[in-house]
Coordinates of C-alpha atoms (C1' of nucleotides) in Angstrom, one line a residue:
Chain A
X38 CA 13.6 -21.7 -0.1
X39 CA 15.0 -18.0 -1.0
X40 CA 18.3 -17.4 -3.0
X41 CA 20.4 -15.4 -2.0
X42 CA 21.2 -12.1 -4.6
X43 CA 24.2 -11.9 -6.5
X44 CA 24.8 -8.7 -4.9
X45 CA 23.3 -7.9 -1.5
X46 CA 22.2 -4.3 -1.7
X47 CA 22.4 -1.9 1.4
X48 CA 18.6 -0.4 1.2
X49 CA 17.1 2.8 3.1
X50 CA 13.5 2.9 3.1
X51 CA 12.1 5.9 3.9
X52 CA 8.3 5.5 5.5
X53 CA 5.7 6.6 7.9
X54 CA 7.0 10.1 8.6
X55 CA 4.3 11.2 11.2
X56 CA 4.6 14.4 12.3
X57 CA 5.0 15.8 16.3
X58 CA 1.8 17.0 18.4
X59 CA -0.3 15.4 15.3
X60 CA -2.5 12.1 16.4
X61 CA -1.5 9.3 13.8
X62 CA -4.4 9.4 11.5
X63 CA -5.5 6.6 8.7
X64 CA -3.3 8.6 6.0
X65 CA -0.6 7.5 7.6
X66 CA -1.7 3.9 7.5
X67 CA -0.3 3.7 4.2
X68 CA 2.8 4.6 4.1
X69 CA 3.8 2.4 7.2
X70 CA 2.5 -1.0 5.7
X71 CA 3.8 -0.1 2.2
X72 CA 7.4 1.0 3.3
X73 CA 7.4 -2.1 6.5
X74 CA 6.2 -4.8 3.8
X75 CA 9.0 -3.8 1.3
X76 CA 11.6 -3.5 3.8
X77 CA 10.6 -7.0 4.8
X78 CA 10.3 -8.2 1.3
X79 CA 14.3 -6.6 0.7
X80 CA 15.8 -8.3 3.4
X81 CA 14.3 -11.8 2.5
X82 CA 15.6 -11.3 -0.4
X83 CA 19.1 -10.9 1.4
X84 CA 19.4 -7.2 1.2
X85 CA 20.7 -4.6 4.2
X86 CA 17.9 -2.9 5.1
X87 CA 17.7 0.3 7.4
X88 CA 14.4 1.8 7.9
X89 CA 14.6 5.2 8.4
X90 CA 11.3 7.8 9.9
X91 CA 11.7 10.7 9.3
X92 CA 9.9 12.3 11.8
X93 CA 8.1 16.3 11.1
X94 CA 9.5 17.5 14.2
X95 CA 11.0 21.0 13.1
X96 CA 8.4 23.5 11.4
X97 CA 6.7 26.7 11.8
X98 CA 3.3 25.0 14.2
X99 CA 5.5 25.0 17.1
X100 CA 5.2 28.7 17.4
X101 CA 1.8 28.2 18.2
X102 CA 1.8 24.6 19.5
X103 CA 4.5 26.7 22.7
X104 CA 1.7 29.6 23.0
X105 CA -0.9 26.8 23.4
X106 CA 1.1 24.4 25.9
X107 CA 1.9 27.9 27.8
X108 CA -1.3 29.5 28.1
X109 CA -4.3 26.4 27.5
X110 CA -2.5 23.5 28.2
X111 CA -4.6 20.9 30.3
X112 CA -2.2 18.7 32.3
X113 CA -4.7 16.1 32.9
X114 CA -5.6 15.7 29.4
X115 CA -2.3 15.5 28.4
X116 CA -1.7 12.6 30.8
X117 CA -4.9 10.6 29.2
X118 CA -4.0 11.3 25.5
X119 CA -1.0 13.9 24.4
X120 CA -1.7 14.1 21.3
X121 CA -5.3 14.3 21.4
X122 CA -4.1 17.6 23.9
X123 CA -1.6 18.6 21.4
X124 CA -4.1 18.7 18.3
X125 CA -6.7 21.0 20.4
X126 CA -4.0 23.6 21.7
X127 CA -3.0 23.6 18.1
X128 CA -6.3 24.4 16.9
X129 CA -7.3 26.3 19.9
X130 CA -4.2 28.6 19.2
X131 CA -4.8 28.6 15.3
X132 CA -8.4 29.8 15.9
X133 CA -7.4 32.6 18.1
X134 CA -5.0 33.8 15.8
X135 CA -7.2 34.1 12.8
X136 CA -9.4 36.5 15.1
X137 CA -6.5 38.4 16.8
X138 CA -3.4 39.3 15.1
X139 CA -1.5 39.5 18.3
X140 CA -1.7 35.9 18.8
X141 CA -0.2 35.1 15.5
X142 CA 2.8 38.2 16.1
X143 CA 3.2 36.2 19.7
X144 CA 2.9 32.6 17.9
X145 CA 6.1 34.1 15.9
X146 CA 8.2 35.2 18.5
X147 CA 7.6 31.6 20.5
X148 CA 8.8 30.1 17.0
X149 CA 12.0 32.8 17.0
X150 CA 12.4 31.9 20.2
X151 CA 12.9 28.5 19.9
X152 CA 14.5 28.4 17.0
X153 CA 17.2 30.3 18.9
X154 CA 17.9 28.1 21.1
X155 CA 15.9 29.7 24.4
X156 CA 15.8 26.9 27.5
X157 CA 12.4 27.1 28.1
X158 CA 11.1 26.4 24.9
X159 CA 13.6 23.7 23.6
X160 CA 12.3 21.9 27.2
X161 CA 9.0 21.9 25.6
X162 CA 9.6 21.0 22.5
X163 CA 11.6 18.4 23.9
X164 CA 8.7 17.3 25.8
X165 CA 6.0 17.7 23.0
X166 CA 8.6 15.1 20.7
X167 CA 8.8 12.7 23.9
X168 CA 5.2 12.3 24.1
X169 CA 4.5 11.8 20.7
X170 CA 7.3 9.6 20.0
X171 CA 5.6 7.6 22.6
X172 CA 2.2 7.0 21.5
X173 CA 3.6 6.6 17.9
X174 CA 5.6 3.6 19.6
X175 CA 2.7 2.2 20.9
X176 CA 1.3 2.3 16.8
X177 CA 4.2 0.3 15.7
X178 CA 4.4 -1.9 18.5
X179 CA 1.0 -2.9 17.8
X180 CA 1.2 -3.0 13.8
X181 CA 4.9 -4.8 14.5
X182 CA 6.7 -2.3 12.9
X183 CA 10.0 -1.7 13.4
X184 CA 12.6 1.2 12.6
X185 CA 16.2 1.0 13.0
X186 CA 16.8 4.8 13.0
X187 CA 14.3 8.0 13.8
X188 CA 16.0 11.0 13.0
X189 CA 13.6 14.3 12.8
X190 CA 13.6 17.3 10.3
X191 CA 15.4 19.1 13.2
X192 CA 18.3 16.9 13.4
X193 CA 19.6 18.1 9.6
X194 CA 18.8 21.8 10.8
X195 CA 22.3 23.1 11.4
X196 CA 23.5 21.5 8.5
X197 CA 20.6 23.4 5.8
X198 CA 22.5 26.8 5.4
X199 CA 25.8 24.8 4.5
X200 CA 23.7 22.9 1.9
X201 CA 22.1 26.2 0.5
X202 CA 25.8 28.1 0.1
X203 CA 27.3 25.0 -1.4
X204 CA 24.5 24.7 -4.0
X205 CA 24.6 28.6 -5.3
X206 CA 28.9 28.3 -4.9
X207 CA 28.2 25.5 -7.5
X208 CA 25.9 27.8 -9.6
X209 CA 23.0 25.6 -9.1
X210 CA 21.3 27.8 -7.3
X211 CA 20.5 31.4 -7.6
X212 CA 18.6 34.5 -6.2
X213 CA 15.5 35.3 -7.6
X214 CA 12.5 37.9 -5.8
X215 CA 13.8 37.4 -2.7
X216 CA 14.6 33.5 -2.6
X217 CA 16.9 30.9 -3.5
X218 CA 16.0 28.9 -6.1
X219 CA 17.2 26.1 -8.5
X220 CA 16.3 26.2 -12.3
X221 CA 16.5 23.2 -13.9
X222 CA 18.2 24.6 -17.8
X223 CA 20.2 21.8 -18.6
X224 CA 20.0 19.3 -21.3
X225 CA 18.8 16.5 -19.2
X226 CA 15.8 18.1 -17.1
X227 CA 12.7 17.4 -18.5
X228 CA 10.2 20.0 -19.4
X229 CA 8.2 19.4 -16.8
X230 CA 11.1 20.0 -14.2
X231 CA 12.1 23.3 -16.7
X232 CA 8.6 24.7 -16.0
X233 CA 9.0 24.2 -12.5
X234 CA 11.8 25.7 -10.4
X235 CA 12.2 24.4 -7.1
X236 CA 12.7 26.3 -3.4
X237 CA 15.9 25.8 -1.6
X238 CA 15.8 28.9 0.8
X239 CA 12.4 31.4 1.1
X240 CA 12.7 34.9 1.1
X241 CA 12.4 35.1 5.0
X242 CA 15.8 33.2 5.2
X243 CA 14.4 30.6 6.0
X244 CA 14.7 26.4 4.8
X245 CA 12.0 24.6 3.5
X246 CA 11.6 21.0 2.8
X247 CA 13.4 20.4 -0.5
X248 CA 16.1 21.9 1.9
X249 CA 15.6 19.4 4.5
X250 CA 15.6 16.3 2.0
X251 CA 18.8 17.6 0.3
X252 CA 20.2 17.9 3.7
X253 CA 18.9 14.1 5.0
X254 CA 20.1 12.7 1.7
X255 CA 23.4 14.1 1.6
X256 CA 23.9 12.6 5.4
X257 CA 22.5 9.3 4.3
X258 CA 24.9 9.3 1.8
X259 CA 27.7 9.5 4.3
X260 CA 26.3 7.8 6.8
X261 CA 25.2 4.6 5.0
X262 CA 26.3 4.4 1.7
X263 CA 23.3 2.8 0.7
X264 CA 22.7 2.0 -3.4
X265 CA 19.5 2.7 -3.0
X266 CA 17.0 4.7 -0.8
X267 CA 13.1 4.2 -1.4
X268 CA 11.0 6.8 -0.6
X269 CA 7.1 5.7 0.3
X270 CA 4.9 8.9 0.4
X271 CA 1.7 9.8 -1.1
X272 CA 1.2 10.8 -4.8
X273 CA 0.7 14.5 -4.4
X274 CA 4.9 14.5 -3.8
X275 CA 6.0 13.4 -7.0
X276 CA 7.1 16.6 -8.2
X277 CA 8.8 17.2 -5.0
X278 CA 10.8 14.4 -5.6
X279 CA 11.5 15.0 -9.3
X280 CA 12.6 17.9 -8.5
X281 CA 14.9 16.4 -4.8
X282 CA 16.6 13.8 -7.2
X283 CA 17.4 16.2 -10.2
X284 CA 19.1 18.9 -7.8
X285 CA 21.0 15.5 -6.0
X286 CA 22.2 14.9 -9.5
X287 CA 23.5 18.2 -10.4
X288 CA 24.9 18.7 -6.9
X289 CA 26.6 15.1 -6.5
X290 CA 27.1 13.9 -9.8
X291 CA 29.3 10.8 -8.8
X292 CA 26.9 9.5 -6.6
X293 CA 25.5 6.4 -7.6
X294 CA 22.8 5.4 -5.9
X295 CA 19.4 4.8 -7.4
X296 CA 16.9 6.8 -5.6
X297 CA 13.1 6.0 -5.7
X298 CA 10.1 8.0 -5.2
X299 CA 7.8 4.8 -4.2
X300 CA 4.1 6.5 -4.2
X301 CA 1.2 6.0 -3.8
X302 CA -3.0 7.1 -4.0
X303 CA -5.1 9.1 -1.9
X304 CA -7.5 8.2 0.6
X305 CA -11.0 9.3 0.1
X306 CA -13.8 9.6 1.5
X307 CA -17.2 8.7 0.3
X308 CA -17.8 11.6 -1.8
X309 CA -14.7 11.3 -3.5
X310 CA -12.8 14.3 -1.7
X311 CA -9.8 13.8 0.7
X312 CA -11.0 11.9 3.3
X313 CA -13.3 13.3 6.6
X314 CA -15.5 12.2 8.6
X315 CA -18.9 13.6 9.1
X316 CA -17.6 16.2 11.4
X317 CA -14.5 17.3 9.5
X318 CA -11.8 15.0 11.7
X319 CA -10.1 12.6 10.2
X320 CA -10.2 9.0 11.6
X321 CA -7.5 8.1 13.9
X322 CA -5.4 5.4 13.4
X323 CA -5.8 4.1 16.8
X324 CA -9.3 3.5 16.8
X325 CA -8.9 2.0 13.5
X326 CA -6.5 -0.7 14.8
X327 CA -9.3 -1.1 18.3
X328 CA -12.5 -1.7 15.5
X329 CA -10.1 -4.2 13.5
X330 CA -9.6 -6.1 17.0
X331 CA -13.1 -5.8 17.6
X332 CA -14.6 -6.9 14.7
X333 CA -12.0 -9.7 14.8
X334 CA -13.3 -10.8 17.9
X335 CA -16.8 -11.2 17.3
X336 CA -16.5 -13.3 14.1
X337 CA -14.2 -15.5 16.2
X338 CA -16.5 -15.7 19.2
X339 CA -19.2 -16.3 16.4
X340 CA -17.4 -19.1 14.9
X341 CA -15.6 -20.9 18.0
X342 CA -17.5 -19.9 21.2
X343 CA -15.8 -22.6 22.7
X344 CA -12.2 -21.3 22.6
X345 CA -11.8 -19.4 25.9
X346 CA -11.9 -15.9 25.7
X347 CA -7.7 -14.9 26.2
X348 CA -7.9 -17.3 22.6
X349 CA -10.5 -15.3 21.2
X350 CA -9.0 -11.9 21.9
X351 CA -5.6 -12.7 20.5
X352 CA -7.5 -14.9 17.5
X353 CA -9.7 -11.8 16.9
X354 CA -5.9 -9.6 16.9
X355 CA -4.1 -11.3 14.2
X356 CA -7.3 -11.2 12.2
X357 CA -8.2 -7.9 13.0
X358 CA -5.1 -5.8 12.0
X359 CA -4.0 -8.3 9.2
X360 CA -7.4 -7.4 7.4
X361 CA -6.4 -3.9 7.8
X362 CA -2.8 -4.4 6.1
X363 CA -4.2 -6.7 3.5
X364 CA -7.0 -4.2 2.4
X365 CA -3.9 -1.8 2.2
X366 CA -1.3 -4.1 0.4
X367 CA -3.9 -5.8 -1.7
X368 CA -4.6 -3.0 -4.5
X369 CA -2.5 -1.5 -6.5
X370 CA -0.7 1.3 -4.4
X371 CA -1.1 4.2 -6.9
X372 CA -5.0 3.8 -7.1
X373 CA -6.8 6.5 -4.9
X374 CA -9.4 4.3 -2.6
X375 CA -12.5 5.5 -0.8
X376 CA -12.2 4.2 2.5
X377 CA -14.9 2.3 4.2
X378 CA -14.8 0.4 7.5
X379 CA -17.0 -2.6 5.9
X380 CA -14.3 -3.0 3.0
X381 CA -11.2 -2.0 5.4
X382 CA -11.9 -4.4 8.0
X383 CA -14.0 -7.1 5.6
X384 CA -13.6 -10.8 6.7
X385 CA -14.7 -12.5 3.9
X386 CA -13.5 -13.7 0.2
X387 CA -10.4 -12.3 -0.9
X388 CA -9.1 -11.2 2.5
X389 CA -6.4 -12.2 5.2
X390 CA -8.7 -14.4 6.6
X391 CA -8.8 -16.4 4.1
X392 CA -4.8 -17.1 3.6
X393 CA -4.9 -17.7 7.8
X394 CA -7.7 -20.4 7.7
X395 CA -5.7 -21.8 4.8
X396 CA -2.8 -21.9 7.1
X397 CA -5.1 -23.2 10.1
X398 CA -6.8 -26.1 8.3
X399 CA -2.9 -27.3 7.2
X400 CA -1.8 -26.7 11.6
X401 CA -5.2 -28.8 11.8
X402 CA -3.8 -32.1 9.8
X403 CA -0.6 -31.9 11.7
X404 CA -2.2 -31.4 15.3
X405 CA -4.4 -34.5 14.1
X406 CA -1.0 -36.2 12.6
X407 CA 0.3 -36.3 15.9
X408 CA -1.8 -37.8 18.0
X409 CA -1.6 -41.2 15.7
X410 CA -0.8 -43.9 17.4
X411 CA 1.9 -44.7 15.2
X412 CA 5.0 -42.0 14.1
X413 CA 5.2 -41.8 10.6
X414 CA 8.3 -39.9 9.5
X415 CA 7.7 -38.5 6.1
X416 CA 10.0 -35.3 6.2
X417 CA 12.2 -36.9 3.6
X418 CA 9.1 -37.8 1.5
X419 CA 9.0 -37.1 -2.3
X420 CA 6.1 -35.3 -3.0
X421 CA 4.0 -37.0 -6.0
X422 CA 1.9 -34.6 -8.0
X423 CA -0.9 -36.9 -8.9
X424 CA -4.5 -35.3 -8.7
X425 CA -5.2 -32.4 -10.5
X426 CA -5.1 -30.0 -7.6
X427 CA -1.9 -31.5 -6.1
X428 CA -0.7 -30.0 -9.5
X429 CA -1.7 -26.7 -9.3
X430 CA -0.5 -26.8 -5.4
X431 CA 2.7 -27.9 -6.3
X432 CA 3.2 -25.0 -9.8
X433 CA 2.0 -22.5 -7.3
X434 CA 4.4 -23.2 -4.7
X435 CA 7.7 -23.0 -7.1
X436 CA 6.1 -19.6 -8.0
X437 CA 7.2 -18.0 -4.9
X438 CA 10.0 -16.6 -5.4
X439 CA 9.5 -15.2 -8.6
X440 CA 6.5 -13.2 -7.0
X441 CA 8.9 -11.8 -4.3
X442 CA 11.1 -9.9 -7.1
X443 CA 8.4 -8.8 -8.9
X444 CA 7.7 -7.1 -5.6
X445 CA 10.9 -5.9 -4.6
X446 CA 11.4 -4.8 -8.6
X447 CA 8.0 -3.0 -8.9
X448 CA 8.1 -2.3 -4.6
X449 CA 4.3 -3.3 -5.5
X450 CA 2.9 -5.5 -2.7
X451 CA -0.1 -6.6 -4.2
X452 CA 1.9 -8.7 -6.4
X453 CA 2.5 -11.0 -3.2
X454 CA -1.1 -10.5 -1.9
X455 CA -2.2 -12.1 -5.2
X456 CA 0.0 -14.7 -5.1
X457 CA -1.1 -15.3 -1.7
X458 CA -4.7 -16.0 -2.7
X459 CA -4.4 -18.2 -5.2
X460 CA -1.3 -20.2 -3.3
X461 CA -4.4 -20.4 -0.7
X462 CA -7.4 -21.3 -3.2
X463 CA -4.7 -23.8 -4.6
X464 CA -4.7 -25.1 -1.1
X465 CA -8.7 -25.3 -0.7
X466 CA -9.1 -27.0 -3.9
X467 CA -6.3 -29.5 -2.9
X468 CA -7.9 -29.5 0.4
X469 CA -11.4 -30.3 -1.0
X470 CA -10.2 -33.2 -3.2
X471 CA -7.4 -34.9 -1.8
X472 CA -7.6 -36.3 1.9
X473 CA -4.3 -36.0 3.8
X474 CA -4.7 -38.6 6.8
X475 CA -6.9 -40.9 5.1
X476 CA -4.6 -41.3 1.6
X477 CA -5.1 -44.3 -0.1
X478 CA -1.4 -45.5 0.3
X479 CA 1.3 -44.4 2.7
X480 CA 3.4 -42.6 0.2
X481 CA 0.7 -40.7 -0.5
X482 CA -0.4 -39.7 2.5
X483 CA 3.7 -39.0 3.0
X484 CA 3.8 -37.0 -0.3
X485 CA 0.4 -35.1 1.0
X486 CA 2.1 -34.3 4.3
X487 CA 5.0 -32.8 2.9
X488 CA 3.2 -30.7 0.6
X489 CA 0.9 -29.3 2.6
X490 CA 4.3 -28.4 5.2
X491 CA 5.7 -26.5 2.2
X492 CA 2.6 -25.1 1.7
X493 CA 2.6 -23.8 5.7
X494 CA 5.5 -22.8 5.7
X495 CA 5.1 -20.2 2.3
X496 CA 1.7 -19.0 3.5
X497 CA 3.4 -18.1 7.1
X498 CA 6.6 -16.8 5.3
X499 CA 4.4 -14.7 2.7
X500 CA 1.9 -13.7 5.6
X501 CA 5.2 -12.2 7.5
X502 CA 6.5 -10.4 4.6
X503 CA 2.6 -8.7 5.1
X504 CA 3.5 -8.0 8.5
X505 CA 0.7 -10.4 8.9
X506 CA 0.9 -13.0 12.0
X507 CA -0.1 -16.2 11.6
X508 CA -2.6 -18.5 13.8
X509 CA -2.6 -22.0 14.6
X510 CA -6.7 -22.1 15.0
X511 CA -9.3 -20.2 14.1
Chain B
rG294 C1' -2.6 26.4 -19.4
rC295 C1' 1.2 22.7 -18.3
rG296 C1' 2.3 18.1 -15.7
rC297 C1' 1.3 13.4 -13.0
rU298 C1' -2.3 9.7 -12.5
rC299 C1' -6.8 6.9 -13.0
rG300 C1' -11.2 5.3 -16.3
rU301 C1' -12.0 -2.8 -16.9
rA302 C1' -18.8 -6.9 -14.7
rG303 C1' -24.5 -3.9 -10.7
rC304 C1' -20.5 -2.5 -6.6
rU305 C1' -15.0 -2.7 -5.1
rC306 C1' -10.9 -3.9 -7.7
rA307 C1' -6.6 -7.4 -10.1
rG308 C1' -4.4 -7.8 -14.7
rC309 C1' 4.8 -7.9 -14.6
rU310 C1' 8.7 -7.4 -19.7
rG311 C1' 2.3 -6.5 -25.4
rG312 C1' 0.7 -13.2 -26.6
rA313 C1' -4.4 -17.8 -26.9
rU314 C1' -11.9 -17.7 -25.4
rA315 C1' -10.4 -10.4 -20.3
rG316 C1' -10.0 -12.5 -14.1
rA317 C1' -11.3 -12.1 -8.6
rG318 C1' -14.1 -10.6 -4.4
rC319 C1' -18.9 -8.6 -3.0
rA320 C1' -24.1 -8.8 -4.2
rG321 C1' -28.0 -12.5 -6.8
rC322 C1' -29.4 -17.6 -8.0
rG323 C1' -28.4 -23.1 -7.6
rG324 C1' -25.5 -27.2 -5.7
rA325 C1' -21.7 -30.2 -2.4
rU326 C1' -20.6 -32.1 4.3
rU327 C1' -21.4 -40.1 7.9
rU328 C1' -14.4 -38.0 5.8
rC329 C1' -8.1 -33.8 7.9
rU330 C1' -12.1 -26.7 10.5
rA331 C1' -18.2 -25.5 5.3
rA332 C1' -14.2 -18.8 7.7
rU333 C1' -14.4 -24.1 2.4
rC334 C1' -15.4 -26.1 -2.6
rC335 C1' -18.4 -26.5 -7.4
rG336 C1' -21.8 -24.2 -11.0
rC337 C1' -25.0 -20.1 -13.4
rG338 C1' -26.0 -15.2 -15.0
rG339 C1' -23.3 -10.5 -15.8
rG340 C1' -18.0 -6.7 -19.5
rU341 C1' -18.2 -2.6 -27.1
rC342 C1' -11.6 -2.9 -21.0
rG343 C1' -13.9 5.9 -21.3
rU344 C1' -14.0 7.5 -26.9
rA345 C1' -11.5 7.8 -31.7
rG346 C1' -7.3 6.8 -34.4
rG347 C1' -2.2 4.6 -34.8
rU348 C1' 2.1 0.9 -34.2
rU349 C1' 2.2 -4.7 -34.4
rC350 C1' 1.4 -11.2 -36.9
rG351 C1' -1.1 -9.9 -32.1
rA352 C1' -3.1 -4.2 -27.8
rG353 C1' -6.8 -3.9 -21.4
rU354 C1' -1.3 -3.4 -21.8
rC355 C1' 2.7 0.8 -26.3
rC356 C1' 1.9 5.9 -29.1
rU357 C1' -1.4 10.3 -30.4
rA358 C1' -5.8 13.2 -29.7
rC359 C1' -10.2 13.9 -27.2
rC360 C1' -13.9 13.2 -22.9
rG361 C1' -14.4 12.5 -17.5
rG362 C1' -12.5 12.0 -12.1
rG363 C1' -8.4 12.9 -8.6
rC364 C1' -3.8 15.4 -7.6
rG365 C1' 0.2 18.8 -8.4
rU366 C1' 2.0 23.3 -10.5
rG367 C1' 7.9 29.6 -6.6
rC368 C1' 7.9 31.3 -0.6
rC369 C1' 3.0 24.7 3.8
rA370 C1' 5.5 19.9 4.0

RNA sequence: GCGCUCGUAGCUCAGCUGGAUAGAGCAGCGGAUUUCUAAUCCGCGGGUCGUAGGUUCGAGUCCUACCGGGCGUGCCA
């Protein structure tokens, strides 16, 4: 159904990025679905894909993160929910050190500390990674996401000076106050990038994250080869990035890979700010994904109380969390949205339900198919686009594929979303109009079956490429 | 100040390389089921596409200016 490219591509895709001792929180949401439904969308179209988190695991909160898990920790809370426990010795220690300086000055030396190497302090950090890499498992085990390399900020850490000194050898960089910097003079920076200098070492000596990224990309580079690596983070980066790409350039010129800042809008919250809660938290991603399941199983139970309940649960699942990824994928990726559990988790018109009932009422016709009394074998059937809507079906289904690139070209999503819903309406309409099992004639109703199989068989390959599962009832 | 981005129906948003009377969902109103799942389908009402210019045979789409929202803009990432 796919052809192949006329030359496979090796891909990294750079997504998610959560950071240590931090719960998952709906910002990340985005990023996740974005950079999992390209990935997925690449390797259909026969590219090598690696997908690559980054993971914030080096930074200057573990100072007080160690004086928290020290001096507050709570075992028993941490054995419920680490990260919950994490986030409140965080902010337990960040509190105390805005009223005593002493905190801070002993927040500093854990951070010295353990950025020296001390026993006791890597074993905790070790330990504050381990549990958060485990509940962030549990996120991606449950939105069916999947990495095939997690390498944190600290894994590049011995390898930042070496990128710093080679960058001001080359005359890239240079002093200036008290930093390192990189101007950007030459003929081809833009004015915007002129006007805007970029970090590669802070007065204190120490990295920061242009560093970091210079650091990762170099060892991507060598690592993978890739010709091209796709980063998906939020909007408020792309400077960061202009600025990442242009140093790469200066620094590597032969390399020839096309990098790609893939961004995308905000979430707000009602009043159009950054998004909060009522009480100042944001809304963790977790509970998101439990609502979505929830909701999902009552508008199941609702509409099939027969079903037994084990049905209904993993019914109310698929449609659940698909509703969450298709609100996501659905609009365009660089419009900001206000988030709202009603649109977030809606079940009706242009939803994910709607493309899985599709795909149920066509599992419906074949479950019916089969228990005929008589085999018909219309595999090898040619389809006939007779009616009206068999004609639009049948258009929309050679359309596929020309979606697909458009989404891999653009890495925009919605493109395959929309095509989605009206492959789906096409399906209603058809549905509406045209019987399957009752055709007038056998080659019609051979020609019907066959259609409505191709037609299954794009919804549940489109749906995949969502990271959307698929349901034989409803 | 400079830069990025957005401004399309009451609400939420689509609208690829510029191409015919600008689309969808929600909300409102009215229809369709002895037939494969009505979580569906059909119809109605509703838009000076922020404003003003420009390029073009043709602009929601490209360019310029302005107005309004969001974000960014040397020691957080």
């Amino acid at each position: 159904m796919i052809s192949s490219p006329a030359q496979p591509q090796k891909i990294v895709v750079d997504f998610s990025s959560p950071n240590v001792a931090k719960p998952m929180h709906v910002g990340h949401i985005r990023s996740t679905i974005l950079g999992d439904c390209l990935a997925r969308v690449f390797r259909i179209l026969g590219h090598d894909v690696v997908c690559d988190n980054h993971i914030g695991d080096w930074g200057t909160q573990f100072g007080k993160l160690l004086v928290g898990w020290k001096k507050h920790l709570d075992e028993s809370a941490l054995e419920r929910d680490p990260l919950a426990e994490m986030e409140r010795l965080y902010k337990k220690v960040d509190q105390l050190s805005r009223d005593d300086e002493s905190v801070l000055q002993e927040a500093r030396a854990e951070l010295v500390q353990l950025q020296g190497g001390d026993p006791e302090n890597l074993k905790i950090w070790q330990e504050m990674i381990r549990q958060s890499q485990r509940q962030f498992d549990s996120v991606y085990g449950r939105l069916g996401v999947h990495f095939d390399e997690t390498l944190g900020e600290s894994f590049y850490n011995d390898r930042l000076k070496s990128v710093v000194d080679r960058l001001l050898e080359q005359g890239i960089g240079r002093e200036s106050d008290g930093a390192k910097m990189v101007f950007f003079e030459g003929a081809e920076d833009s004015d915007e990038l002129k006007a805007h200098p970029a970090m590669i070492l802070k007065s204190d000596g120490a990295a920061n994250y242009t560093t970091t990224d210079l650091a990762t990309l170099e060892y991507r580079m060598e690592r993978w080869s890739p010709d091209q690596i796709v980063y998906v983070t939020d909007g408020r980066q792309q400077l960061h990035f202009k600025q990442l790409f242009a140093i790469f350039r200066k620094w590597k010129p032969e390399a020839k890979a096309q990098l790609d800042h893939v961004w995308f809008g905000s979430i707000l919250g009602e009043d159009g700010k950054p998004f909060k809660t009522r009480s100042g938290e944001t809304i963790k991603l977790v509970d998101l994904l439990d609502e979505a399941e929830e909701r999902g199983f009552r508008v199941v139970t609702e509409k099939n109380p027969e079903l037994p309940e084990d049905q209904r649960r993993e019914i109310g699942r698929i449609i659940g969390l698909g509703a969450i990824k298709y609100a996501d994928l659905s609009p365009n990726r660089q419009s900001d949205y206000v988030f709202s559990w009603d649109k977030m988790l809606a079940l009706t018109g242009n939803t994910a339900v709607y493309l899985l009932y599709a795909y149920t009422r066509i599992q419906s016709i074949f479950r019916k198919l089969e228990a005929e009394t008589v085999p018909l074998e219309w595999s090898a059937a040619n389809i006939r686009l007779e009616k009206p809507t068999e004609l639009a079906l049948g258009k929309a289904l050679l359309q596929y594929e020309f979606n697909l690139n458009a989404v891999a070209d653009e890495r925009r999503p919605n493109y395959l979303c929309s095509y989605l819903y009206d492959l789906a309406g096409a399906l209603s309409k058809f549905y509406d109009e045209c019987s399957v099992l009752h055709a007038d004639d056998i080659e019609t109703k051979k020609s019907r079956l066959a259609l409505c199989d191709l037609t299954g068989r794009t919804l549940k390959s489109g749906l995949n490429l969502l990271g959307i599962e698929t349901t034989d009832r409803m």
